[in-house]
Structures are given as C-alpha cells and as structure tokens.
Amino acid sequence: MPCQMSFASLDFATKKKQTKREVFLAAMGAVVPWGVLEALIEPHYPKIGPRGGRRPFPLPVMLRIYCLQQWYHLSDPGAEEALYDIQSMRAFAGLDLGRDAIPDETTILNFRHLLERHDLTKAIFSAVAEHLAAKGELLRGGTIVDATLIAASPSTKNKAGKRDPEMTQSKKGNQWYFGMKAHIGVDAESGLVHTAGVTTGKVHDAKAMHRLIREDDTAVYGDKGYASDAKKRAAEEAGVLWGVKEKAKPGRDLTKRQRARNRRFGKVRAKVEHVFRVLKCQFGYRKVRYRGIAKNGAQVFALLALANLYLVRGRLASA
C-alpha cells in the first residue's frame, strides 16, 4: 500500500490507547490465514476484461470487510456505514478515507453473493480446519455432537405475505422456536469444529448425528437428545466409546451409576458450548439475517471458521 496517509489516519496511528475493537482486530488479523482464503476465492473473483471496465476492489479488502460483517453482525448497508464511521475498521480493511473509495453496500452484497454462489464459505471452513490441523490444533480421535437453534423472524410483513417456508418450528423444553438448526461436530480434545451442517428447525438433532462423526473417531459424546440404545450397541461393537448422556426411561429415575457417568462425560461435552458462546455472544449471531437455508447456511460456515480461529488466537499468536 502507498505510504501516504490522511491527517485522520495519522492522528489515529499516533493515539496512545488501543480500544477493545483494535485489540480484537489485531489478534484476529494475525491468525486468519489470509493467503489461503484469498487463493480459494481468487479464481471466482471478477477481473478487468480485455475491453476494460471499472476496476474491482482488491480481493483482500473485500475479504476483510466480509469478516468484519461476521464479527460485528453487520448487514451490507451496515458494513458500508461502519467503514465510513469507524477508523479502526477502515484500517483493518486497508482503507484510508482520504485516499481510497469505500465499497458501497451493493459491492459488499455482490461479494457475499459470490461466496454463496460458489459454496466458498464451505471451502473456507474446510481450509481453516486443514490449517489448524497442520498447526496441531485440530486433532482426531473423538467427536462431540450438538446442535443449536437459530431464530428466524415469524413476521409475515413482506412481499410474499408469508413466513420463510424453509424455516420451521421446534420445541425445546416447554417453549417453541421458529427458525433453523446449526449442527456441529467438535473435536473432543481441542474443542474446535471439524464438521457442520444446517437444517430446518424441526429436524431432530439425532437425525444429523451420522454426518457429524468422522470415520476414525474412537469416541462420541453428546447430550441426552442423542441417546439411542441401538446406536450405543453399534458403537460398542465397533470399539467406539459411547459418551452420550444416559436418558431416564419413562417412569424410572437414573441410577447413581448413570448419574456419575453423565457427570463424567458432561465435562467433555461441555466444550461444545464454547463454540456456541462465541457464535451467539461474541459474534452476536442469535437470529438469521436472510431468507432460506442456503444463504443462512453459507453464513454459518463462515462464522464457524472464524469461531475456530477465535478460540485458538492466543495459542497461534504465541506459537
């Protein structure tokens, strides 16, 4: 990038205190494998044709803006406004207000659509998993399975006059939720996500279980929603540790031995909650932004890739 800086950028660079946002962006900027991700997207990214035309924004800029959207739960117009308003975000994206044009909301939307159209967020998720495996962070051996409900708006105040037909209701406890489910398989040792998928809300967690377990897993952990006598027998016959919590039979209580077993396996299973905490509390992803499973699923894969990097940022930075 050119050495020229605007007066605003110079003032920002010389200030004495770093904000929490700056610390966070510096940490994440250091652990995201930018070169790997850019190489995945570059073959699909628009280029200037032989007849010329408007030069596209640099791919590194657009990729960083997309990451900002995930970390701060920004819509396309919200991302454009944030780039005008917040100097630390412009600096992270490599933009200078006095020198560079700021991508408008349509440009940001088109980049998101490009990722969705070519299934690039799934490729990003896989590339980050491979990157972490190469760093010794993502191990093999055991998997924790779990799912979380992501709410969708039940409003019918739209052009179609209907709720999103791809979102459905699901009951958790005594409360009904409308939306979709994100299913994840988490490495039992590191607590990082290695496999993921999305379904409509009414799909039972256990129906997605087989897609979340790796072929060479020697242990499987989960909550009571995954309890199955048939699967437990099959796992034991295959020499796989069945670490799914026991569920009380109708009219009967768990034995003291079963409760102790549940506590022991519950300590391992708890690692999966760290991922959901990052998604919902750190990144603010509590409600779907788009209509349809495909668009929202694409965002989930991107969020999980970034959540994995967030969970190991300290270790990678000190390596």
mmCIF file of N, CA and C in Angstrom, residues 17 54 90 120 158 172 193 195 203 207 266 282:
data_model
loop_
_atom_site.group_PDB
_atom_site.id
_atom_site.type_symbol
_atom_site.label_atom_id
_atom_site.label_comp_id
_atom_site.label_asym_id
_atom_site.label_seq_id
_atom_site.Cartn_x
_atom_site.Cartn_y
_atom_site.Cartn_z
ATOM 1 N N LYS A 17 -3.871 5.082 23.318
ATOM 2 C CA LYS A 17 -4.628 3.934 23.850
ATOM 3 C C LYS A 17 -5.296 3.147 22.729
ATOM 4 N N ARG A 54 -14.774 -0.989 -15.012
ATOM 5 C CA ARG A 54 -14.422 -0.495 -13.683
ATOM 6 C C ARG A 54 -13.553 -1.518 -12.956
ATOM 7 N N ARG A 90 -11.780 0.675 9.073
ATOM 8 C CA ARG A 90 -11.140 1.049 7.814
ATOM 9 C C ARG A 90 -9.680 0.610 7.805
ATOM 10 N N LEU A 120 -18.255 -21.027 -1.432
ATOM 11 C CA LEU A 120 -16.901 -20.716 -0.964
ATOM 12 C C LEU A 120 -16.790 -20.646 0.553
ATOM 13 N N ASN A 158 -44.024 -9.001 4.547
ATOM 14 C CA ASN A 158 -43.076 -8.998 3.440
ATOM 15 C C ASN A 158 -43.864 -9.098 2.139
ATOM 16 N N LYS A 172 -38.225 -26.767 22.421
ATOM 17 C CA LYS A 172 -37.118 -27.015 23.348
ATOM 18 C C LYS A 172 -37.621 -26.733 24.752
ATOM 19 N N VAL A 193 -14.452 -26.984 15.863
ATOM 20 C CA VAL A 193 -15.444 -27.597 14.970
ATOM 21 C C VAL A 193 -14.733 -28.199 13.759
ATOM 22 N N THR A 195 -16.762 -30.512 11.612
ATOM 23 C CA THR A 195 -17.839 -30.808 10.667
ATOM 24 C C THR A 195 -19.068 -30.001 11.061
ATOM 25 N N VAL A 203 -36.048 -30.590 12.340
ATOM 26 C CA VAL A 203 -35.242 -31.811 12.213
ATOM 27 C C VAL A 203 -34.626 -32.153 13.569
ATOM 28 N N LYS A 207 -30.986 -37.035 14.022
ATOM 29 C CA LYS A 207 -31.035 -37.400 12.604
ATOM 30 C C LYS A 207 -29.812 -36.912 11.832
ATOM 31 N N GLY A 266 -20.221 -35.367 30.765
ATOM 32 C CA GLY A 266 -20.677 -33.995 30.617
ATOM 33 C C GLY A 266 -19.543 -32.992 30.636
ATOM 34 N N GLN A 282 -20.182 -13.582 21.354
ATOM 35 C CA GLN A 282 -19.073 -12.793 20.818
ATOM 36 C C GLN A 282 -19.421 -12.191 19.459
#
